[in-house]
Amino acid sequence: DTEVTQTPKHLVMGMTNKKSLKCEQHMGHRAMYWYKQKAKKPPELMFVYSYEKLSINESVPSRFSPECPNSSLLNLHLHALQPEDSALYLCASSYQAGGFAEQYFGPGTRLTVT
Amino acid sequence: AQKITQTQPGMFVQEKEAVTLDCTYDTSDQSYGLFWYKQPSSGEMIFLIYQGSYDEQNATEGRYSLNFQKARKSANLVISASQLGDSAMYFCAMREGQNTGANSKLTFGKGITLSVRP
């Protein structure tokens, strides 16, 4: 089973709200990723967790706060977002962060910031 | 310089015909991996096929095959017997081997939109 699940599918939030995106995988993968994708553009890497530790932060603004409670779960906490943060947020996982292991993506959360 | 180049703005193919989606890459590493992903309008990125730089054979996965020409630094995706469900955006991506630790990243091309006509 190569399934990565994400909740919610859609999220509308105001600029003063606090919300969280959730991602889960049960493939035993040790690396998990957050990507941001604007329409008609490739995904942009935000964060990488390897063995539950943050290994890459692509200079993401602090209004995005990742959390990896255990090897199967990945959260993205959102606070005081801007309208330009509206995008598709994709979670992915791979067997390991290094090497050439393919990444499996979830269906994404479509975020709209009003 | 772009590491992954996908220049075809949009492709059209008749159902049941084959189509080739182009991808060229730029790297000075000897060890690297090339990936193709499909993204339908629903948004999910679906892994299709992988080719390692040291693989002697072109990768194949069902109706997908990768035409890997190392000297030309190209990794074109060939989809045989196109189906209506193949209509999607297709991304070529590369992972370079110089840094295969936790900090290596997947670099995506800009993507190609494929439309399959009935």
CSV table of N, CA and C in Angstrom, one decimal, chain A residues 2 4 33 35 37 40-45 48 50 55-56 58 88 90 94 96-108 110, chain B residues 31-33 35 37 39-47 50 89 91 95-97 99-106 108-111 113:
chain,number,residue,atom,x,y,z
A,2,THR,N,0.8,2.0,-1.1
A,2,THR,CA,1.6,3.2,-1.2
A,2,THR,C,0.8,4.5,-0.9
A,4,VAL,N,-0.5,7.8,1.1
A,4,VAL,CA,-0.2,8.9,2.0
A,4,VAL,C,-1.6,9.7,2.1
A,33,TYR,N,7.9,14.9,4.0
A,33,TYR,CA,8.2,16.2,3.3
A,33,TYR,C,6.9,17.0,3.3
A,35,TYR,N,5.6,20.2,0.8
A,35,TYR,CA,5.8,21.0,-0.4
A,35,TYR,C,4.6,22.0,-0.5
A,37,GLN,N,2.7,24.2,-3.6
A,37,GLN,CA,2.5,24.2,-5.0
A,37,GLN,C,1.5,25.2,-5.5
A,40,LYS,N,-0.2,25.5,-11.8
A,40,LYS,CA,0.6,25.3,-13.0
A,40,LYS,C,2.1,25.5,-12.8
A,41,LYS,N,2.6,25.3,-11.5
A,41,LYS,CA,4.0,25.4,-11.2
A,41,LYS,C,4.4,24.1,-10.6
A,42,PRO,N,5.7,23.8,-10.5
A,42,PRO,CA,6.2,22.6,-9.8
A,42,PRO,C,6.1,22.7,-8.3
A,43,PRO,N,6.1,21.7,-7.6
A,43,PRO,CA,6.1,21.8,-6.1
A,43,PRO,C,7.4,22.4,-5.6
A,44,GLU,N,7.3,23.2,-4.6
A,44,GLU,CA,8.5,23.8,-3.9
A,44,GLU,C,8.6,23.1,-2.6
A,45,LEU,N,9.8,22.6,-2.3
A,45,LEU,CA,10.1,22.0,-1.0
A,45,LEU,C,10.1,23.0,0.1
A,48,VAL,N,11.9,19.0,5.3
A,48,VAL,CA,12.1,17.6,5.3
A,48,VAL,C,12.4,17.1,6.7
A,50,SER,N,13.7,13.6,8.6
A,50,SER,CA,14.4,12.4,8.5
A,50,SER,C,14.5,11.7,9.9
A,55,SER,N,15.4,18.0,9.0
A,55,SER,CA,16.7,18.0,8.4
A,55,SER,C,16.8,19.1,7.3
A,56,ILE,N,15.7,19.6,6.8
A,56,ILE,CA,15.8,20.7,5.8
A,56,ILE,C,14.6,21.7,6.1
A,58,GLU,N,13.6,25.1,4.1
A,58,GLU,CA,14.0,25.9,3.0
A,58,GLU,C,13.6,27.3,3.2
A,88,LEU,N,-1.7,24.8,-3.0
A,88,LEU,CA,-1.9,23.3,-2.7
A,88,LEU,C,-0.7,22.9,-1.8
A,90,LEU,N,1.3,19.8,-0.3
A,90,LEU,CA,1.5,18.4,-0.6
A,90,LEU,C,2.4,17.8,0.5
A,94,SER,N,9.1,9.0,1.9
A,94,SER,CA,10.0,8.1,1.2
A,94,SER,C,10.7,7.2,2.2
A,96,GLN,N,13.7,6.6,2.7
A,96,GLN,CA,14.7,7.3,3.5
A,96,GLN,C,14.9,8.7,2.8
A,97,ALA,N,15.5,9.6,3.5
A,97,ALA,CA,15.7,10.9,2.9
A,97,ALA,C,16.8,11.0,1.9
A,98,GLY,N,17.8,10.1,2.1
A,98,GLY,CA,19.0,10.1,1.2
A,98,GLY,C,18.8,9.1,0.1
A,99,GLY,N,19.7,9.0,-0.8
A,99,GLY,CA,19.7,8.1,-1.9
A,99,GLY,C,18.6,8.5,-2.9
A,100,PHE,N,18.1,7.5,-3.6
A,100,PHE,CA,17.2,7.7,-4.7
A,100,PHE,C,15.8,7.1,-4.5
A,101,ALA,N,15.4,7.0,-3.3
A,101,ALA,CA,14.1,6.4,-3.0
A,101,ALA,C,13.0,7.4,-3.5
A,102,GLU,N,12.1,6.8,-4.2
A,102,GLU,CA,11.0,7.6,-4.7
A,102,GLU,C,10.1,8.1,-3.6
A,103,GLN,N,9.6,9.3,-3.9
A,103,GLN,CA,8.7,9.9,-2.9
A,103,GLN,C,7.2,9.7,-3.3
A,104,TYR,N,6.4,9.3,-2.3
A,104,TYR,CA,5.0,9.1,-2.6
A,104,TYR,C,4.2,10.3,-1.9
A,105,PHE,N,3.4,10.8,-2.7
A,105,PHE,CA,2.7,12.0,-2.3
A,105,PHE,C,1.2,11.7,-1.9
A,106,GLY,N,0.7,12.6,-1.0
A,106,GLY,CA,-0.7,12.6,-0.7
A,106,GLY,C,-1.5,13.4,-1.7
A,107,PRO,N,-2.8,13.4,-1.5
A,107,PRO,CA,-3.7,14.2,-2.4
A,107,PRO,C,-3.6,15.7,-2.2
A,108,GLY,N,-3.0,16.1,-1.1
A,108,GLY,CA,-2.9,17.6,-0.9
A,108,GLY,C,-4.0,18.2,-0.2
A,110,ARG,N,-5.9,21.9,-0.3
A,110,ARG,CA,-6.0,23.2,-1.0
A,110,ARG,C,-6.4,24.3,0.0
B,31,SER,N,26.5,10.1,-10.3
B,31,SER,CA,25.4,9.3,-9.7
B,31,SER,C,24.2,10.2,-9.4
B,32,TYR,N,23.1,9.9,-10.1
B,32,TYR,CA,21.9,10.7,-9.9
B,32,TYR,C,20.7,9.8,-10.3
B,33,GLY,N,19.5,10.2,-9.9
B,33,GLY,CA,18.3,9.5,-10.2
B,33,GLY,C,17.3,10.4,-10.9
B,35,PHE,N,13.2,10.9,-12.1
B,35,PHE,CA,11.9,10.5,-11.8
B,35,PHE,C,10.9,11.2,-12.7
B,37,TYR,N,6.7,12.1,-12.6
B,37,TYR,CA,5.5,12.1,-11.8
B,37,TYR,C,4.3,12.6,-12.7
B,39,GLN,N,0.5,14.4,-12.5
B,39,GLN,CA,-0.4,15.2,-11.6
B,39,GLN,C,-1.7,15.5,-12.3
B,40,PRO,N,-2.8,14.7,-12.0
B,40,PRO,CA,-4.1,15.0,-12.6
B,40,PRO,C,-4.6,16.3,-12.0
B,41,SER,N,-5.7,16.7,-12.5
B,41,SER,CA,-6.3,18.0,-12.0
B,41,SER,C,-6.7,17.9,-10.5
B,42,SER,N,-6.9,16.7,-10.0
B,42,SER,CA,-7.3,16.4,-8.6
B,42,SER,C,-6.1,16.9,-7.7
B,43,GLY,N,-4.9,16.9,-8.2
B,43,GLY,CA,-3.8,17.4,-7.4
B,43,GLY,C,-2.8,16.5,-6.9
B,44,GLU,N,-3.1,15.2,-6.8
B,44,GLU,CA,-2.2,14.2,-6.2
B,44,GLU,C,-1.0,14.0,-7.2
B,45,MET,N,0.2,14.0,-6.7
B,45,MET,CA,1.4,13.7,-7.5
B,45,MET,C,1.6,12.2,-7.5
B,46,ILE,N,1.6,11.5,-8.7
B,46,ILE,CA,1.6,10.1,-8.7
B,46,ILE,C,3.0,9.7,-9.3
B,47,PHE,N,3.8,8.9,-8.6
B,47,PHE,CA,5.1,8.4,-9.1
B,47,PHE,C,4.8,7.5,-10.2
B,50,TYR,N,11.3,5.4,-12.5
B,50,TYR,CA,12.6,5.9,-12.0
B,50,TYR,C,13.7,5.3,-12.9
B,89,MET,N,-0.8,16.8,-15.9
B,89,MET,CA,0.5,17.5,-15.9
B,89,MET,C,1.6,16.4,-15.5
B,91,PHE,N,5.6,15.8,-14.5
B,91,PHE,CA,6.8,16.5,-14.1
B,91,PHE,C,8.0,15.5,-14.1
B,95,ARG,N,17.3,13.8,-8.7
B,95,ARG,CA,18.0,13.8,-7.4
B,95,ARG,C,19.5,13.5,-7.7
B,96,GLU,N,20.3,14.4,-7.2
B,96,GLU,CA,21.8,14.3,-7.5
B,96,GLU,C,22.4,13.5,-6.4
B,97,GLY,N,23.5,12.8,-6.8
B,97,GLY,CA,24.1,11.8,-5.9
B,97,GLY,C,25.2,12.4,-5.1
B,99,ASN,N,25.2,14.5,-2.9
B,99,ASN,CA,24.8,14.6,-1.5
B,99,ASN,C,23.6,13.7,-1.3
B,100,THR,N,23.9,12.5,-1.0
B,100,THR,CA,22.8,11.5,-0.9
B,100,THR,C,22.3,11.3,0.5
B,101,GLY,N,22.8,12.3,1.4
B,101,GLY,CA,22.3,12.2,2.8
B,101,GLY,C,21.0,12.8,3.0
B,102,ALA,N,20.7,13.1,4.2
B,102,ALA,CA,19.3,13.6,4.5
B,102,ALA,C,19.1,15.0,3.8
B,103,ASN,N,20.1,15.7,3.4
B,103,ASN,CA,19.9,17.0,2.8
B,103,ASN,C,19.8,17.0,1.3
B,104,SER,N,19.7,15.8,0.6
B,104,SER,CA,19.6,15.9,-0.8
B,104,SER,C,18.1,16.2,-1.2
B,105,LYS,N,17.9,16.8,-2.3
B,105,LYS,CA,16.6,17.3,-2.6
B,105,LYS,C,16.2,16.8,-4.0
B,106,LEU,N,14.9,16.8,-4.2
B,106,LEU,CA,14.3,16.5,-5.5
B,106,LEU,C,14.1,17.8,-6.3
B,108,PHE,N,12.5,19.6,-9.5
B,108,PHE,CA,11.4,19.4,-10.5
B,108,PHE,C,11.6,20.3,-11.7
B,109,GLY,N,11.2,19.8,-12.8
B,109,GLY,CA,11.1,20.7,-14.0
B,109,GLY,C,9.7,21.4,-13.9
B,110,LYS,N,9.5,22.2,-14.9
B,110,LYS,CA,8.3,23.1,-14.9
B,110,LYS,C,7.0,22.3,-15.2
B,111,GLY,N,7.2,21.1,-15.8
B,111,GLY,CA,6.0,20.3,-16.1
B,111,GLY,C,5.5,20.5,-17.5
B,113,THR,N,1.9,19.7,-19.8
B,113,THR,CA,0.5,19.3,-19.8
B,113,THR,C,0.2,18.4,-21.0
